[in-house]
Amino acid sequence: MQLDRQDYKDGTIELAVENGYDCVQLKYDGWWCRLTVAAGEFTMHSRTNRLVKSGAARPGFEGTFIGEYMFGTNWAQHPSRNEKLYLFDCWGLGKHYLSTATYRDRYMLLKTQAHYLPDWMSILPVYPISQAQTLWKEQVDSGDYEGLVFRRRLGTIDDTLMRAKRTVTADFIILGFEPGEGKHAGRLGALICGTKEKPTEACARVGNGFSDALREEIWANQGI
């Protein structure tokens, strides 16, 4: 079974339409998460296969589901979102892996599981691509959401997704961890980062945007 998240490419609404993407979702600023449910238990893993959370599940609920877990980021700390899991895909139902199923069918199967979900889990809405401009104007430009994610209704799990973000970001490689001082003593102070082009040369120090809980988690798991 595929363990990491699907590939994304950056683009615009216009480019998404040109490339045949026909549905859109709001982009939540959390952590990609794989929810696996079997035998009355659930586990949640990050895209690097690190265990994030586990616990009891309702009888009859079984499968593999993909979502965004709200933890640690500034956006996720809002009381209405903190530590909630927003599901948007179903990679397996029961013991059946849905590798060849279309997103339309996987999303339909995900919705059949809604009555099993606890209060802190919910399913993200999917909109037709025709609503993308309105979503951007009303939800992204307002600052409520980070951007949009575009999908093809007939795309399989391996289909590359497209995203458009209000704030453009760059990928960095973590080279080191700087300890915190003062109120952050004993947990992360900052990440020392390099780029893919110069993976051994420190070029940035990232010390803002972390919650206290995330600082503690990163500091305790430096070797993962």
PDB file of C-alpha atoms in Angstrom:
ATOM      1  CA  MET A   1       0.000   0.000   0.000  1.00  0.00           C
ATOM      2  CA  GLN A   2       1.190   3.495  -0.835  1.00  0.00           C
ATOM      3  CA  LEU A   3       2.265   5.221   2.369  1.00  0.00           C
ATOM      4  CA  ASP A   4       3.146   8.773   1.409  1.00  0.00           C
ATOM      5  CA  ARG A   5       0.925  11.492   0.174  1.00  0.00           C
ATOM      6  CA  GLN A   6       0.045  12.007  -3.450  1.00  0.00           C
ATOM      7  CA  ASP A   7       2.278  14.226  -5.538  1.00  0.00           C
ATOM      8  CA  TYR A   8       1.272  17.864  -5.949  1.00  0.00           C
ATOM      9  CA  LYS A   9       2.216  20.451  -8.531  1.00  0.00           C
ATOM     10  CA  ASP A  10       1.651  24.156  -8.078  1.00  0.00           C
ATOM     11  CA  GLY A  11      -0.539  26.088 -10.464  1.00  0.00           C
ATOM     12  CA  THR A  12      -3.463  28.440 -10.877  1.00  0.00           C
ATOM     13  CA  ILE A  13      -7.202  28.036 -11.385  1.00  0.00           C
ATOM     14  CA  GLU A  14      -6.755  28.697 -15.105  1.00  0.00           C
ATOM     15  CA  LEU A  15      -4.004  26.083 -15.385  1.00  0.00           C
ATOM     16  CA  ALA A  16      -6.102  23.552 -13.466  1.00  0.00           C
ATOM     17  CA  VAL A  17      -8.945  23.953 -15.942  1.00  0.00           C
ATOM     18  CA  GLU A  18      -6.546  23.643 -18.903  1.00  0.00           C
ATOM     19  CA  ASN A  19      -5.124  20.397 -17.461  1.00  0.00           C
ATOM     20  CA  GLY A  20      -8.477  18.703 -17.018  1.00  0.00           C
ATOM     21  CA  TYR A  21      -8.980  19.100 -13.271  1.00  0.00           C
ATOM     22  CA  ASP A  22     -12.733  19.205 -12.737  1.00  0.00           C
ATOM     23  CA  CYS A  23     -13.265  19.430  -8.974  1.00  0.00           C
ATOM     24  CA  VAL A  24     -11.780  21.507  -6.166  1.00  0.00           C
ATOM     25  CA  GLN A  25     -11.435  21.526  -2.374  1.00  0.00           C
ATOM     26  CA  LEU A  26     -10.344  24.178   0.093  1.00  0.00           C
ATOM     27  CA  LYS A  27      -6.769  23.665   1.308  1.00  0.00           C
ATOM     28  CA  TYR A  28      -6.470  23.240   5.063  1.00  0.00           C
ATOM     29  CA  ASP A  29      -3.160  24.177   6.718  1.00  0.00           C
ATOM     30  CA  GLY A  30      -2.476  21.016   8.726  1.00  0.00           C
ATOM     31  CA  TRP A  31      -0.476  17.784   8.472  1.00  0.00           C
ATOM     32  CA  TRP A  32      -1.141  15.050   5.904  1.00  0.00           C
ATOM     33  CA  CYS A  33      -2.410  12.008   7.760  1.00  0.00           C
ATOM     34  CA  ARG A  34      -3.250   8.358   6.954  1.00  0.00           C
ATOM     35  CA  LEU A  35      -6.020   6.966   9.160  1.00  0.00           C
ATOM     36  CA  THR A  36      -6.081   3.164   9.370  1.00  0.00           C
ATOM     37  CA  VAL A  37      -9.017   1.491  11.109  1.00  0.00           C
ATOM     38  CA  ALA A  38      -9.292  -2.231  11.844  1.00  0.00           C
ATOM     39  CA  ALA A  39     -10.579  -4.528  14.592  1.00  0.00           C
ATOM     40  CA  GLY A  40     -12.046  -1.684  16.618  1.00  0.00           C
ATOM     41  CA  GLU A  41      -8.817   0.347  16.735  1.00  0.00           C
ATOM     42  CA  PHE A  42      -7.519   3.288  14.738  1.00  0.00           C
ATOM     43  CA  THR A  43      -4.010   4.590  14.078  1.00  0.00           C
ATOM     44  CA  MET A  44      -2.965   7.847  12.442  1.00  0.00           C
ATOM     45  CA  HIS A  45       0.389   8.117  10.656  1.00  0.00           C
ATOM     46  CA  SER A  46       2.228  11.013   9.045  1.00  0.00           C
ATOM     47  CA  ARG A  47       3.539  10.870   5.478  1.00  0.00           C
ATOM     48  CA  THR A  48       6.861   9.650   6.918  1.00  0.00           C
ATOM     49  CA  ASN A  49       4.960   6.779   8.562  1.00  0.00           C
ATOM     50  CA  ARG A  50       5.363   8.157  12.099  1.00  0.00           C
ATOM     51  CA  LEU A  51       2.562   7.289  14.518  1.00  0.00           C
ATOM     52  CA  VAL A  52       0.605  10.442  15.366  1.00  0.00           C
ATOM     53  CA  LYS A  53      -2.364   9.135  17.347  1.00  0.00           C
ATOM     54  CA  SER A  54      -4.230   5.910  18.141  1.00  0.00           C
ATOM     55  CA  GLY A  55      -7.350   4.795  19.976  1.00  0.00           C
ATOM     56  CA  ALA A  56     -10.617   2.899  19.864  1.00  0.00           C
ATOM     57  CA  ALA A  57     -12.933   3.004  16.827  1.00  0.00           C
ATOM     58  CA  ARG A  58     -16.598   2.211  16.462  1.00  0.00           C
ATOM     59  CA  PRO A  59     -17.504  -1.384  15.501  1.00  0.00           C
ATOM     60  CA  GLY A  60     -17.972  -1.786  11.747  1.00  0.00           C
ATOM     61  CA  PHE A  61     -15.627   1.060  10.855  1.00  0.00           C
ATOM     62  CA  GLU A  62     -12.696  -0.361   8.865  1.00  0.00           C
ATOM     63  CA  GLY A  63     -10.487   0.941   6.073  1.00  0.00           C
ATOM     64  CA  THR A  64      -7.736   3.384   5.118  1.00  0.00           C
ATOM     65  CA  PHE A  65      -8.599   7.061   4.873  1.00  0.00           C
ATOM     66  CA  ILE A  66      -6.583  10.182   4.049  1.00  0.00           C
ATOM     67  CA  GLY A  67      -6.973  13.591   5.593  1.00  0.00           C
ATOM     68  CA  GLU A  68      -5.422  16.695   7.086  1.00  0.00           C
ATOM     69  CA  TYR A  69      -4.766  16.681  10.842  1.00  0.00           C
ATOM     70  CA  MET A  70      -4.950  20.061  12.532  1.00  0.00           C
ATOM     71  CA  PHE A  71      -2.029  20.287  14.936  1.00  0.00           C
ATOM     72  CA  GLY A  72       0.788  22.706  15.618  1.00  0.00           C
ATOM     73  CA  THR A  73       0.395  25.263  12.830  1.00  0.00           C
ATOM     74  CA  ASN A  74      -0.927  28.732  13.580  1.00  0.00           C
ATOM     75  CA  TRP A  75      -4.011  28.121  11.440  1.00  0.00           C
ATOM     76  CA  ALA A  76      -4.722  24.823  13.204  1.00  0.00           C
ATOM     77  CA  GLN A  77      -4.736  26.385  16.669  1.00  0.00           C
ATOM     78  CA  HIS A  78      -8.147  27.994  16.163  1.00  0.00           C
ATOM     79  CA  PRO A  79     -10.501  26.375  18.738  1.00  0.00           C
ATOM     80  CA  SER A  80     -12.865  25.180  16.001  1.00  0.00           C
ATOM     81  CA  ARG A  81     -10.062  23.264  14.223  1.00  0.00           C
ATOM     82  CA  ASN A  82      -7.432  22.295  16.797  1.00  0.00           C
ATOM     83  CA  GLU A  83      -6.661  18.533  16.820  1.00  0.00           C
ATOM     84  CA  LYS A  84      -9.422  17.753  14.333  1.00  0.00           C
ATOM     85  CA  LEU A  85      -9.016  15.440  11.345  1.00  0.00           C
ATOM     86  CA  TYR A  86     -10.558  16.471   8.028  1.00  0.00           C
ATOM     87  CA  LEU A  87     -10.849  13.501   5.648  1.00  0.00           C
ATOM     88  CA  PHE A  88     -10.832  13.900   1.884  1.00  0.00           C
ATOM     89  CA  ASP A  89      -9.984  10.480   0.416  1.00  0.00           C
ATOM     90  CA  CYS A  90     -10.558   6.749   0.908  1.00  0.00           C
ATOM     91  CA  TRP A  91      -7.682   4.463  -0.116  1.00  0.00           C
ATOM     92  CA  GLY A  92      -9.240   1.281   1.215  1.00  0.00           C
ATOM     93  CA  LEU A  93     -12.574   0.105   2.569  1.00  0.00           C
ATOM     94  CA  GLY A  94     -12.687  -2.980   4.747  1.00  0.00           C
ATOM     95  CA  LYS A  95      -9.831  -5.111   3.463  1.00  0.00           C
ATOM     96  CA  HIS A  96     -10.089  -3.849  -0.129  1.00  0.00           C
ATOM     97  CA  TYR A  97      -7.418  -1.436  -1.394  1.00  0.00           C
ATOM     98  CA  LEU A  98      -8.875   0.995  -3.944  1.00  0.00           C
ATOM     99  CA  SER A  99      -5.809   1.440  -6.148  1.00  0.00           C
ATOM    100  CA  THR A 100      -7.766   1.523  -9.426  1.00  0.00           C
ATOM    101  CA  ALA A 101     -10.912   3.278  -8.178  1.00  0.00           C
ATOM    102  CA  THR A 102     -11.649   6.807  -9.382  1.00  0.00           C
ATOM    103  CA  TYR A 103     -11.711   9.712  -6.958  1.00  0.00           C
ATOM    104  CA  ARG A 104     -15.454  10.068  -7.586  1.00  0.00           C
ATOM    105  CA  ASP A 105     -16.008   6.511  -6.338  1.00  0.00           C
ATOM    106  CA  ARG A 106     -13.494   6.776  -3.466  1.00  0.00           C
ATOM    107  CA  TYR A 107     -15.154   9.961  -2.205  1.00  0.00           C
ATOM    108  CA  MET A 108     -18.576   8.333  -2.443  1.00  0.00           C
ATOM    109  CA  LEU A 109     -17.311   5.417  -0.322  1.00  0.00           C
ATOM    110  CA  LEU A 110     -15.777   7.861   2.158  1.00  0.00           C
ATOM    111  CA  LYS A 111     -19.156   9.537   2.608  1.00  0.00           C
ATOM    112  CA  THR A 112     -20.773   6.175   3.429  1.00  0.00           C
ATOM    113  CA  GLN A 113     -18.559   6.069   6.534  1.00  0.00           C
ATOM    114  CA  ALA A 114     -19.688   9.443   7.914  1.00  0.00           C
ATOM    115  CA  HIS A 115     -21.910   7.897  10.608  1.00  0.00           C
ATOM    116  CA  TYR A 116     -18.873   6.087  12.085  1.00  0.00           C
ATOM    117  CA  LEU A 117     -16.821   9.255  12.554  1.00  0.00           C
ATOM    118  CA  PRO A 118     -16.305  10.723  16.041  1.00  0.00           C
ATOM    119  CA  ASP A 119     -16.945  14.428  16.631  1.00  0.00           C
ATOM    120  CA  TRP A 120     -13.305  15.380  15.937  1.00  0.00           C
ATOM    121  CA  MET A 121     -13.352  13.869  12.434  1.00  0.00           C
ATOM    122  CA  SER A 122     -15.283  15.196   9.446  1.00  0.00           C
ATOM    123  CA  ILE A 123     -15.303  15.002   5.641  1.00  0.00           C
ATOM    124  CA  LEU A 124     -14.153  17.890   3.452  1.00  0.00           C
ATOM    125  CA  PRO A 125     -16.663  19.084   0.830  1.00  0.00           C
ATOM    126  CA  VAL A 126     -15.838  18.738  -2.870  1.00  0.00           C
ATOM    127  CA  TYR A 127     -16.950  21.433  -5.317  1.00  0.00           C
ATOM    128  CA  PRO A 128     -17.132  21.533  -9.134  1.00  0.00           C
ATOM    129  CA  ILE A 129     -14.284  23.439 -10.757  1.00  0.00           C
ATOM    130  CA  SER A 130     -16.797  26.090 -11.833  1.00  0.00           C
ATOM    131  CA  GLN A 131     -16.910  27.278  -8.201  1.00  0.00           C
ATOM    132  CA  ALA A 132     -13.127  27.730  -7.885  1.00  0.00           C
ATOM    133  CA  GLN A 133     -13.087  31.490  -8.534  1.00  0.00           C
ATOM    134  CA  THR A 134     -15.846  32.070  -5.973  1.00  0.00           C
ATOM    135  CA  LEU A 135     -14.102  29.915  -3.365  1.00  0.00           C
ATOM    136  CA  TRP A 136     -10.859  31.812  -3.913  1.00  0.00           C
ATOM    137  CA  LYS A 137     -12.525  35.204  -3.608  1.00  0.00           C
ATOM    138  CA  GLU A 138     -14.708  34.372  -0.595  1.00  0.00           C
ATOM    139  CA  GLN A 139     -12.575  31.867   1.335  1.00  0.00           C
ATOM    140  CA  VAL A 140      -8.912  32.257   0.296  1.00  0.00           C
ATOM    141  CA  ASP A 141      -8.579  36.007  -0.299  1.00  0.00           C
ATOM    142  CA  SER A 142     -10.299  36.561   3.040  1.00  0.00           C
ATOM    143  CA  GLY A 143      -7.494  34.653   4.771  1.00  0.00           C
ATOM    144  CA  ASP A 144      -9.777  31.911   6.068  1.00  0.00           C
ATOM    145  CA  TYR A 145      -8.068  29.199   4.004  1.00  0.00           C
ATOM    146  CA  GLU A 146      -4.582  28.640   2.620  1.00  0.00           C
ATOM    147  CA  GLY A 147      -5.569  27.910  -0.964  1.00  0.00           C
ATOM    148  CA  LEU A 148      -7.284  25.382  -3.231  1.00  0.00           C
ATOM    149  CA  VAL A 149      -6.570  21.776  -4.211  1.00  0.00           C
ATOM    150  CA  PHE A 150      -7.670  20.541  -7.648  1.00  0.00           C
ATOM    151  CA  ARG A 151      -8.540  16.937  -8.520  1.00  0.00           C
ATOM    152  CA  ARG A 152      -9.848  14.910 -11.428  1.00  0.00           C
ATOM    153  CA  ARG A 153     -13.032  13.009 -10.647  1.00  0.00           C
ATOM    154  CA  LEU A 154     -11.782  10.054 -12.703  1.00  0.00           C
ATOM    155  CA  GLY A 155      -8.242  10.180 -11.296  1.00  0.00           C
ATOM    156  CA  THR A 156      -6.847   7.199  -9.390  1.00  0.00           C
ATOM    157  CA  ILE A 157      -4.788   7.331  -6.180  1.00  0.00           C
ATOM    158  CA  ASP A 158      -1.641   7.872  -8.269  1.00  0.00           C
ATOM    159  CA  ASP A 159      -3.042  10.931 -10.036  1.00  0.00           C
ATOM    160  CA  THR A 160      -0.993  14.087  -9.458  1.00  0.00           C
ATOM    161  CA  LEU A 161      -2.980  16.843  -7.780  1.00  0.00           C
ATOM    162  CA  MET A 162      -2.649  20.578  -8.367  1.00  0.00           C
ATOM    163  CA  ARG A 163      -2.747  23.271  -5.707  1.00  0.00           C
ATOM    164  CA  ALA A 164      -2.959  27.039  -5.760  1.00  0.00           C
ATOM    165  CA  LYS A 165      -1.849  28.854  -2.604  1.00  0.00           C
ATOM    166  CA  ARG A 166      -2.442  32.427  -1.463  1.00  0.00           C
ATOM    167  CA  THR A 167       1.121  32.507  -0.092  1.00  0.00           C
ATOM    168  CA  VAL A 168       3.857  30.932  -2.213  1.00  0.00           C
ATOM    169  CA  THR A 169       6.206  28.687  -0.234  1.00  0.00           C
ATOM    170  CA  ALA A 170       9.527  26.982  -0.915  1.00  0.00           C
ATOM    171  CA  ASP A 171      10.798  23.542   0.062  1.00  0.00           C
ATOM    172  CA  PHE A 172      13.719  23.375   2.510  1.00  0.00           C
ATOM    173  CA  ILE A 173      15.808  20.544   3.932  1.00  0.00           C
ATOM    174  CA  ILE A 174      16.214  20.438   7.712  1.00  0.00           C
ATOM    175  CA  LEU A 175      19.918  20.456   8.595  1.00  0.00           C
ATOM    176  CA  GLY A 176      19.730  20.951  12.348  1.00  0.00           C
ATOM    177  CA  PHE A 177      17.702  21.845  15.405  1.00  0.00           C
ATOM    178  CA  GLU A 178      18.467  24.877  17.538  1.00  0.00           C
ATOM    179  CA  PRO A 179      17.471  24.659  21.221  1.00  0.00           C
ATOM    180  CA  GLY A 180      15.050  27.198  22.600  1.00  0.00           C
ATOM    181  CA  GLU A 181      15.784  29.761  25.267  1.00  0.00           C
ATOM    182  CA  GLY A 182      13.654  31.463  27.909  1.00  0.00           C
ATOM    183  CA  LYS A 183      10.079  30.208  27.731  1.00  0.00           C
ATOM    184  CA  HIS A 184      11.121  27.731  25.016  1.00  0.00           C
ATOM    185  CA  ALA A 185      13.955  26.158  27.035  1.00  0.00           C
ATOM    186  CA  GLY A 186      13.865  22.382  26.705  1.00  0.00           C
ATOM    187  CA  ARG A 187      12.157  22.418  23.331  1.00  0.00           C
ATOM    188  CA  LEU A 188      12.758  23.613  19.781  1.00  0.00           C
ATOM    189  CA  GLY A 189      13.962  27.152  19.258  1.00  0.00           C
ATOM    190  CA  ALA A 190      14.444  27.089  15.488  1.00  0.00           C
ATOM    191  CA  LEU A 191      15.051  24.839  12.498  1.00  0.00           C
ATOM    192  CA  ILE A 192      18.276  25.291  10.538  1.00  0.00           C
ATOM    193  CA  CYS A 193      17.510  24.708   6.856  1.00  0.00           C
ATOM    194  CA  GLY A 194      19.156  24.310   3.476  1.00  0.00           C
ATOM    195  CA  THR A 195      17.766  24.015  -0.054  1.00  0.00           C
ATOM    196  CA  LYS A 196      17.524  21.066  -2.433  1.00  0.00           C
ATOM    197  CA  GLU A 197      20.083  22.787  -4.639  1.00  0.00           C
ATOM    198  CA  LYS A 198      22.538  23.210  -1.716  1.00  0.00           C
ATOM    199  CA  PRO A 199      21.506  20.471   0.762  1.00  0.00           C
ATOM    200  CA  THR A 200      24.546  20.875   3.051  1.00  0.00           C
ATOM    201  CA  GLU A 201      24.637  24.672   3.225  1.00  0.00           C
ATOM    202  CA  ALA A 202      22.525  26.427   5.880  1.00  0.00           C
ATOM    203  CA  CYS A 203      20.605  29.290   4.299  1.00  0.00           C
ATOM    204  CA  ALA A 204      17.616  29.858   6.585  1.00  0.00           C
ATOM    205  CA  ARG A 205      16.647  29.803  10.243  1.00  0.00           C
ATOM    206  CA  VAL A 206      12.943  29.158  10.897  1.00  0.00           C
ATOM    207  CA  GLY A 207      11.875  29.980  14.444  1.00  0.00           C
ATOM    208  CA  ASN A 208       8.323  31.300  14.126  1.00  0.00           C
ATOM    209  CA  GLY A 209       4.954  29.705  13.452  1.00  0.00           C
ATOM    210  CA  PHE A 210       5.297  26.748  15.859  1.00  0.00           C
ATOM    211  CA  SER A 211       2.915  26.044  18.719  1.00  0.00           C
ATOM    212  CA  ASP A 212       4.446  25.073  22.081  1.00  0.00           C
ATOM    213  CA  ALA A 213       3.202  21.497  21.623  1.00  0.00           C
ATOM    214  CA  LEU A 214       4.784  21.249  18.169  1.00  0.00           C
ATOM    215  CA  ARG A 215       8.096  22.627  19.462  1.00  0.00           C
ATOM    216  CA  GLU A 216       8.140  19.905  22.109  1.00  0.00           C
ATOM    217  CA  GLU A 217       7.238  17.174  19.627  1.00  0.00           C
ATOM    218  CA  ILE A 218       9.896  18.202  17.092  1.00  0.00           C
ATOM    219  CA  TRP A 219      12.565  18.484  19.797  1.00  0.00           C
ATOM    220  CA  ALA A 220      11.703  15.006  21.161  1.00  0.00           C
ATOM    221  CA  ASN A 221      11.797  13.423  17.686  1.00  0.00           C
ATOM    222  CA  GLN A 222      14.874  14.926  16.070  1.00  0.00           C
ATOM    223  CA  GLY A 223      16.124  11.575  14.806  1.00  0.00           C
ATOM    224  CA  ILE A 224      12.932  10.592  12.972  1.00  0.00           C
TER     225      ILE A 224
END
